[in-house]
Coordinates of C-alpha atoms in Angstrom, one line a residue:
M583 CA -23.7 -58.1 -79.1
I584 CA -24.3 -54.6 -77.9
F585 CA -25.1 -54.0 -74.3
S586 CA -28.6 -52.6 -73.7
P587 CA -29.6 -51.0 -70.4
F588 CA -33.3 -52.0 -71.1
K589 CA -34.6 -55.6 -71.1
S590 CA -36.3 -56.7 -74.2
D591 CA -38.5 -59.7 -75.1
S592 CA -37.6 -59.3 -78.7
Q593 CA -34.3 -59.8 -80.4
E594 CA -31.5 -57.7 -78.9
S595 CA -29.9 -54.7 -80.6
R596 CA -27.1 -55.4 -83.0
F597 CA -25.0 -53.2 -85.1
S598 CA -25.6 -54.0 -88.8
F599 CA -23.0 -52.0 -90.8
P600 CA -25.2 -51.8 -93.9
H601 CA -27.7 -49.9 -91.8
L602 CA -25.2 -47.3 -90.4
N603 CA -25.9 -43.8 -91.5
W604 CA -22.6 -43.0 -93.2
M605 CA -23.6 -39.6 -94.3
L606 CA -24.4 -38.6 -90.8
L607 CA -21.1 -40.0 -89.5
L608 CA -19.0 -38.2 -92.2
C609 CA -20.7 -34.9 -91.9
A610 CA -20.6 -35.0 -88.1
A611 CA -16.9 -35.9 -88.2
A612 CA -16.1 -33.0 -90.6
L613 CA -18.0 -30.5 -88.5
L614 CA -16.2 -31.6 -85.4
C615 CA -12.9 -31.0 -87.2
Y616 CA -14.2 -27.5 -88.1
G617 CA -15.0 -27.0 -84.4
V618 CA -11.6 -28.1 -83.0
L619 CA -9.6 -26.1 -85.7
F620 CA -11.5 -22.8 -85.3
V621 CA -12.0 -22.9 -81.5
R622 CA -8.2 -23.2 -81.5
S623 CA -7.9 -20.2 -83.9
A624 CA -10.4 -18.2 -81.9
T625 CA -8.5 -18.7 -78.6
S626 CA -5.0 -18.5 -80.1
I627 CA -4.5 -14.9 -78.9
R628 CA -5.7 -15.6 -75.3
V629 CA -3.4 -16.3 -72.3
G630 CA -3.8 -18.8 -69.5
P631 CA -6.0 -21.9 -69.4
V632 CA -8.5 -20.5 -72.0
H633 CA -5.8 -20.7 -74.6
D634 CA -6.0 -24.5 -74.7
I635 CA -9.7 -25.1 -74.4
W636 CA -9.6 -26.6 -77.9
L637 CA -7.6 -29.5 -76.3
K638 CA -10.3 -29.9 -73.7
M639 CA -12.8 -30.0 -76.6
L640 CA -10.7 -32.6 -78.4
F641 CA -9.8 -34.9 -75.6
Q642 CA -12.7 -34.5 -73.1
W643 CA -16.0 -33.2 -74.6
I644 CA -15.8 -35.0 -78.0
P645 CA -14.8 -38.4 -76.5
L646 CA -17.6 -38.2 -73.9
G647 CA -20.0 -37.1 -76.7
L648 CA -18.9 -40.1 -78.9
I649 CA -19.6 -42.5 -76.0
A650 CA -23.1 -41.0 -75.6
H651 CA -23.5 -41.3 -79.4
V652 CA -22.7 -45.0 -79.4
I653 CA -24.9 -45.7 -76.4
F654 CA -27.9 -43.9 -77.9
A655 CA -27.3 -45.5 -81.3
A656 CA -26.9 -49.0 -80.0
V657 CA -30.2 -49.1 -78.1
D658 CA -33.4 -49.3 -80.1
Y659 CA -34.9 -45.8 -80.3
R660 CA -38.3 -47.2 -79.3
K661 CA -36.8 -48.2 -75.9
W662 CA -35.6 -44.6 -75.4
V663 CA -39.1 -43.4 -76.2
D664 CA -40.8 -45.9 -73.9
H665 CA -38.5 -44.8 -71.0
A666 CA -38.4 -41.1 -71.9
W667 CA -40.4 -40.1 -68.9
I668 CA -37.4 -40.8 -66.7
L669 CA -35.1 -38.5 -68.7
Y670 CA -37.8 -35.9 -68.9
G671 CA -38.5 -35.9 -65.2
G672 CA -34.8 -35.7 -64.4
S673 CA -34.3 -32.8 -66.8
I674 CA -37.2 -30.8 -65.2
V675 CA -35.6 -31.3 -61.7
L676 CA -32.3 -30.1 -63.0
L677 CA -33.9 -27.0 -64.6
I678 CA -35.5 -26.1 -61.3
L679 CA -32.3 -26.7 -59.4
V680 CA -30.4 -24.3 -61.7
L681 CA -32.7 -21.5 -60.7
I682 CA -31.8 -21.8 -57.0
P683 CA -29.1 -19.4 -55.8
G684 CA -26.0 -21.2 -54.6
I685 CA -26.7 -24.2 -56.9
G686 CA -27.2 -22.4 -60.2
T687 CA -24.3 -20.3 -61.4
V688 CA -24.8 -16.9 -63.1
T689 CA -22.9 -16.4 -66.4
M690 CA -23.4 -13.4 -68.7
G691 CA -26.5 -12.3 -66.8
A692 CA -28.3 -15.7 -66.9
R693 CA -28.5 -18.4 -64.2
R694 CA -27.9 -21.4 -66.6
W695 CA -25.2 -23.6 -65.1
L696 CA -25.2 -26.2 -62.3
F697 CA -22.1 -25.7 -60.1
G698 CA -20.5 -24.0 -63.1
I699 CA -19.9 -27.2 -65.1
F700 CA -23.3 -28.5 -66.4
Q701 CA -25.9 -26.7 -68.5
P702 CA -29.4 -28.4 -68.0
S703 CA -31.0 -26.4 -70.7
E704 CA -29.0 -28.2 -73.4
A705 CA -29.4 -31.7 -71.9
A706 CA -33.2 -31.2 -71.6
K707 CA -33.4 -31.3 -75.4
L708 CA -32.3 -34.9 -75.3
A709 CA -35.2 -35.7 -73.0
V710 CA -38.0 -33.6 -74.5
I711 CA -37.8 -35.0 -78.1
P712 CA -38.3 -38.7 -77.2
F713 CA -40.9 -37.8 -74.5
L714 CA -43.0 -35.8 -77.0
A715 CA -42.7 -38.8 -79.4
F716 CA -44.0 -41.0 -76.6
L717 CA -47.0 -38.7 -76.0
L718 CA -48.0 -38.6 -79.6
T719 CA -47.6 -42.4 -80.3
R720 CA -47.6 -44.5 -77.2
S721 CA -49.3 -42.7 -74.4
A722 CA -52.7 -43.8 -73.0
I723 CA -54.3 -40.5 -74.1
Q724 CA -56.9 -41.4 -76.7
S725 CA -58.3 -38.0 -77.6
E726 CA -56.4 -36.2 -80.3
I727 CA -57.0 -32.8 -78.9
Q728 CA -55.8 -34.0 -75.5
R729 CA -52.6 -35.3 -77.0
F730 CA -52.1 -32.0 -78.7
W731 CA -52.4 -29.9 -75.6
A732 CA -50.3 -32.4 -73.6
T733 CA -47.6 -32.2 -76.1
L734 CA -47.6 -28.4 -76.0
F735 CA -47.6 -28.3 -72.2
F736 CA -44.7 -30.7 -71.8
A737 CA -42.7 -28.8 -74.4
A738 CA -43.6 -25.4 -72.9
L739 CA -42.6 -26.4 -69.3
P740 CA -38.9 -26.8 -69.9
A741 CA -38.9 -23.9 -72.3
L742 CA -40.5 -21.7 -69.6
L743 CA -37.9 -22.8 -67.0
V744 CA -35.1 -21.9 -69.5
L745 CA -36.8 -18.6 -70.4
I746 CA -36.8 -17.4 -66.8
Q747 CA -33.1 -18.0 -66.4
P748 CA -33.3 -15.8 -68.6
D749 CA -32.1 -17.5 -71.8
M750 CA -34.4 -16.9 -74.7
G751 CA -32.1 -18.4 -77.3
S752 CA -32.0 -21.9 -75.6
S753 CA -35.7 -21.9 -75.2
L754 CA -36.5 -21.6 -78.9
P755 CA -35.6 -25.2 -80.0
F756 CA -38.2 -26.7 -77.6
G757 CA -41.1 -24.8 -79.3
V758 CA -39.9 -25.4 -82.8
A759 CA -39.4 -29.2 -82.2
A760 CA -42.9 -29.5 -80.7
I761 CA -44.5 -27.7 -83.6
A762 CA -42.7 -29.8 -86.2
M763 CA -43.5 -33.0 -84.4
L764 CA -47.2 -32.1 -84.0
Y765 CA -47.4 -31.3 -87.7
V766 CA -45.7 -34.5 -88.9
S767 CA -47.9 -36.6 -86.5
G768 CA -51.0 -35.0 -88.1
C769 CA -52.4 -34.2 -84.6
A770 CA -55.0 -31.5 -84.6
R771 CA -53.4 -29.5 -87.4
K772 CA -56.2 -27.0 -87.6
V773 CA -55.7 -26.1 -83.9
L774 CA -51.9 -26.0 -84.5
F775 CA -52.4 -23.4 -87.3
R776 CA -54.6 -21.3 -85.0
I777 CA -52.0 -21.5 -82.2
L778 CA -49.3 -20.4 -84.7
L779 CA -51.4 -17.4 -85.8
T780 CA -52.0 -16.4 -82.2
G781 CA -48.3 -16.7 -81.6
I782 CA -47.5 -14.4 -84.5
I783 CA -50.0 -11.8 -83.1
L784 CA -48.5 -12.0 -79.6
I785 CA -44.9 -11.6 -81.0
S786 CA -46.1 -8.6 -83.0
I787 CA -47.6 -7.1 -79.8
F788 CA -44.3 -7.8 -78.0
L789 CA -42.2 -6.1 -80.7
G790 CA -44.6 -3.2 -80.8
A791 CA -44.3 -2.7 -77.0
I792 CA -40.5 -2.3 -77.5
L793 CA -40.4 -0.4 -80.8
I794 CA -43.4 2.0 -80.6
P795 CA -42.1 3.9 -77.5
E796 CA -39.1 4.9 -79.6
T797 CA -41.3 7.0 -81.8
L798 CA -43.0 8.9 -79.0
P799 CA -42.0 12.2 -77.3
P800 CA -39.8 11.7 -74.2
E801 CA -42.6 12.2 -71.7
K802 CA -44.9 9.7 -73.3
K803 CA -42.0 7.3 -73.9
A804 CA -41.1 7.3 -70.2
K805 CA -44.8 6.5 -69.2
V806 CA -45.0 3.6 -71.7
E807 CA -41.6 2.2 -70.7
R808 CA -42.7 2.1 -67.0
I809 CA -45.4 -0.3 -68.0
T810 CA -43.4 -2.5 -70.4
D811 CA -40.4 -2.8 -68.1
D812 CA -42.5 -4.9 -65.8
F813 CA -42.7 -7.8 -68.3
I814 CA -39.8 -7.3 -70.7
F815 CA -36.2 -8.2 -69.6
D816 CA -33.8 -5.3 -70.2
H817 CA -31.3 -7.4 -72.3
W818 CA -34.2 -8.6 -74.6
K819 CA -35.2 -5.0 -75.2
S820 CA -31.6 -3.9 -75.7
R821 CA -30.9 -6.6 -78.3
I822 CA -34.0 -6.0 -80.3
L823 CA -33.5 -2.2 -80.3
V824 CA -29.9 -2.6 -81.5
F825 CA -31.0 -5.0 -84.2
V826 CA -33.6 -2.5 -85.5
F827 CA -31.4 0.6 -84.9
P828 CA -27.8 -0.6 -85.6
D829 CA -26.3 2.8 -84.7
R830 CA -28.1 3.1 -81.4
D831 CA -25.2 1.8 -79.2
P832 CA -22.3 0.8 -81.5
L833 CA -19.7 0.7 -78.7
G834 CA -22.0 -1.1 -76.2
A835 CA -24.8 -3.5 -77.0
G836 CA -24.3 -3.2 -80.7
W837 CA -20.5 -4.0 -80.6
N838 CA -20.7 -7.8 -81.1
K839 CA -23.2 -7.4 -84.0
R840 CA -21.1 -4.8 -85.8
Q841 CA -17.8 -6.6 -85.4
S842 CA -19.3 -9.9 -86.4
E843 CA -20.6 -8.4 -89.6
I844 CA -17.2 -6.9 -90.4
A845 CA -15.5 -10.2 -89.8
V846 CA -17.9 -12.1 -92.1
G847 CA -17.7 -9.5 -94.8
S848 CA -14.0 -9.0 -94.7
G849 CA -13.4 -12.7 -95.4
A850 CA -14.3 -12.2 -99.1
V851 CA -14.2 -15.3 -101.3
W852 CA -11.3 -17.3 -100.0
G853 CA -10.7 -15.7 -96.5
K854 CA -7.6 -14.3 -94.8
G855 CA -6.1 -17.6 -93.9
Y856 CA -6.1 -19.9 -90.9
K857 CA -5.4 -18.0 -87.6
K858 CA -5.0 -14.7 -89.6
G859 CA -8.4 -13.2 -89.0
T860 CA -7.7 -9.6 -87.9
Q861 CA -11.1 -9.0 -86.2
N862 CA -10.2 -12.0 -83.9
I863 CA -6.5 -11.4 -83.5
L864 CA -6.8 -7.7 -82.8
G865 CA -9.6 -8.4 -80.2
Y866 CA -12.4 -6.5 -82.0
L867 CA -14.5 -9.7 -81.9
P868 CA -14.7 -10.3 -78.1
A869 CA -12.8 -13.3 -76.9
S870 CA -15.6 -14.2 -74.6
V871 CA -17.9 -15.1 -77.5
S872 CA -15.6 -15.8 -80.5
S873 CA -15.2 -19.5 -79.6
S874 CA -18.8 -20.1 -78.8
D875 CA -21.8 -18.1 -80.1
F876 CA -19.7 -16.2 -82.8
I877 CA -17.5 -19.0 -84.0
F878 CA -19.0 -18.7 -87.5
S879 CA -17.6 -15.2 -87.6
V880 CA -14.1 -16.6 -87.2
V881 CA -14.8 -19.3 -89.8
A882 CA -16.1 -16.8 -92.3
E883 CA -13.2 -14.3 -91.8
E884 CA -10.5 -17.0 -92.2
T885 CA -12.0 -19.2 -94.9
G886 CA -14.2 -16.7 -96.7
F887 CA -17.4 -17.5 -98.7
A888 CA -15.9 -20.8 -99.9
G889 CA -15.3 -22.1 -96.4
S890 CA -18.6 -20.8 -95.1
L891 CA -20.4 -22.5 -98.0
L892 CA -18.7 -25.8 -97.2
L893 CA -19.7 -25.5 -93.6
I894 CA -23.4 -24.9 -94.6
A895 CA -23.2 -27.9 -97.1
L896 CA -22.0 -30.1 -94.2
Y897 CA -25.0 -29.0 -92.1
A898 CA -27.3 -29.7 -95.1
G899 CA -25.8 -33.2 -95.5
L900 CA -26.2 -33.8 -91.7
L901 CA -29.8 -32.7 -91.5
G902 CA -30.7 -34.4 -94.9
S903 CA -29.3 -37.7 -93.6
I904 CA -31.6 -37.5 -90.5
C905 CA -34.6 -36.6 -92.7
V906 CA -33.9 -39.5 -95.0
S907 CA -33.7 -41.9 -92.0
G908 CA -37.1 -40.6 -90.7
F909 CA -38.7 -40.8 -94.2
L910 CA -37.5 -44.5 -94.6
C911 CA -38.6 -45.5 -91.1
R912 CA -41.4 -48.0 -90.9
D913 CA -43.1 -46.4 -87.8
L914 CA -44.4 -43.0 -86.8
V915 CA -42.3 -42.9 -83.6
G916 CA -39.1 -43.0 -85.6
R917 CA -40.2 -40.3 -88.0
L918 CA -41.2 -38.1 -85.0
V919 CA -37.8 -38.6 -83.3
C920 CA -36.0 -37.6 -86.5
T921 CA -38.3 -34.7 -87.0
G922 CA -37.7 -33.4 -83.5
I923 CA -33.9 -33.7 -83.8
T924 CA -33.9 -32.1 -87.3
A925 CA -36.0 -29.2 -86.0
T926 CA -33.8 -28.7 -82.9
L927 CA -30.5 -28.7 -84.9
F928 CA -32.0 -26.5 -87.7
T929 CA -33.1 -23.9 -85.1
H930 CA -29.5 -23.7 -83.7
I931 CA -27.9 -23.5 -87.1
F932 CA -30.4 -21.0 -88.7
V933 CA -30.5 -18.6 -85.7
N934 CA -26.8 -18.7 -85.1
L935 CA -25.8 -18.0 -88.7
A936 CA -28.5 -15.3 -89.0
M937 CA -27.4 -13.4 -85.9
T938 CA -23.7 -13.5 -86.9
I939 CA -24.5 -11.8 -90.3
G940 CA -26.9 -9.3 -88.7
K941 CA -30.2 -10.8 -89.9
M942 CA -31.6 -11.6 -86.5
P943 CA -31.1 -10.1 -83.0
I944 CA -28.2 -11.4 -81.0
T945 CA -29.1 -14.3 -78.8
G946 CA -27.0 -16.9 -77.0
I947 CA -27.4 -20.0 -79.2
P948 CA -24.3 -22.0 -80.2
L949 CA -23.5 -23.7 -83.5
P950 CA -23.8 -27.5 -83.3
L951 CA -20.5 -29.4 -83.2
V952 CA -18.5 -26.3 -84.0
S953 CA -19.0 -23.9 -81.1
Y954 CA -17.1 -24.7 -77.9
G955 CA -19.2 -26.1 -75.1
G956 CA -19.1 -29.2 -73.0
T957 CA -22.8 -30.0 -72.3
F958 CA -23.8 -28.8 -75.8
T959 CA -21.3 -31.0 -77.6
I960 CA -22.2 -34.1 -75.6
T961 CA -25.9 -33.4 -76.0
T962 CA -25.6 -32.8 -79.8
L963 CA -23.7 -36.0 -80.3
A964 CA -26.2 -37.9 -78.2
L965 CA -29.1 -36.5 -80.3
L966 CA -27.2 -37.6 -83.4
G967 CA -26.9 -41.0 -81.8
L968 CA -30.6 -41.2 -81.3
A969 CA -31.1 -40.3 -84.9
H970 CA -28.5 -43.0 -85.8
S971 CA -30.6 -45.5 -83.8
V972 CA -33.5 -44.9 -86.2
S973 CA -31.2 -45.7 -89.1
I974 CA -30.0 -48.9 -87.5
H975 CA -33.2 -50.2 -86.0
R976 CA -35.9 -48.8 -88.4
H977 CA -36.2 -52.1 -90.2
K978 CA -37.7 -53.8 -87.2
V979 CA -41.5 -54.0 -86.7
D980 CA -42.9 -51.8 -84.0
P981 CA -45.3 -53.9 -81.8
F982 CA -47.4 -50.8 -81.2
D983 CA -48.2 -50.5 -85.0

């Protein structure tokens, strides 16, 4: 019998081994091995406590994450959805607290940590997905259009709080998950497409406000920049300009991008060998990011195209196993939970890989289960536990259906 923190009038949760998602477990285990091995490689040239952060990942963050995974997998996902408002409310409070000086800690120009040890923006993803599933399937809102706007609002609120830290990368998964869940639910799809079109137009205007001044004479450029500087963060502008004009600041803002591309390309087919990546060993790939946001650069340089392809295949297997669980689920709420988790993880994977090979602007978004990070590792394993719960409990009849 598995302990459940929620009371239930129906039969209690049980682990049924035939219903375990073995593909999810195997892919997640392999990715964690990738993470430990290459975080160790990325930090092998460092001195001091940072040299051994792979041990902290192996003996602290992964065990805590596995405990979270078991808890979320053991409890019926419908109960997490029914009580999601508690997690959501708590996450909003934490996201507000992190913005308060003295409580929130500034790292790399963004106020994203509570007391330097906890990152609420990552944990919020675990609260938002089940809460959006609740709004779309179990809330008292009867009107379809009202459910649509409520879903967008409650997804946009944490995204906005993360955005003003400022942390654009961590805010992206909230929007992608909300859009995917709205589409799968079939809620006001025509309105959704109009919103997406409007978003594309606004993004185009945003990019134009950054790029067009670069084509103007110095005097006109200065006038336009005085206006745009009021609503565009400097580091957003810098990253986009470096992405569009790679030679603009090769020794400054463009350094990470250039060195990452060199690392990935120099790995060739089979790589240079474990702990033999010269971009990392010689310090060209900055030590501050090589174990986190740019861990794929280390993997690609040391294992080459073959190792990178295996890593991508493991991610495809992981996301595919979650999609299959959602497809086989008997109720909409389970399908929405799997959709939100898949969309969130896919956003992290796609954006991270794209930025390390120079196909997207640099943004601080880690690679699931591979990048070093305490809150992120625990949250990712908890999200996989929630997806695992759908596999285990999907055969039960939902009383709301």
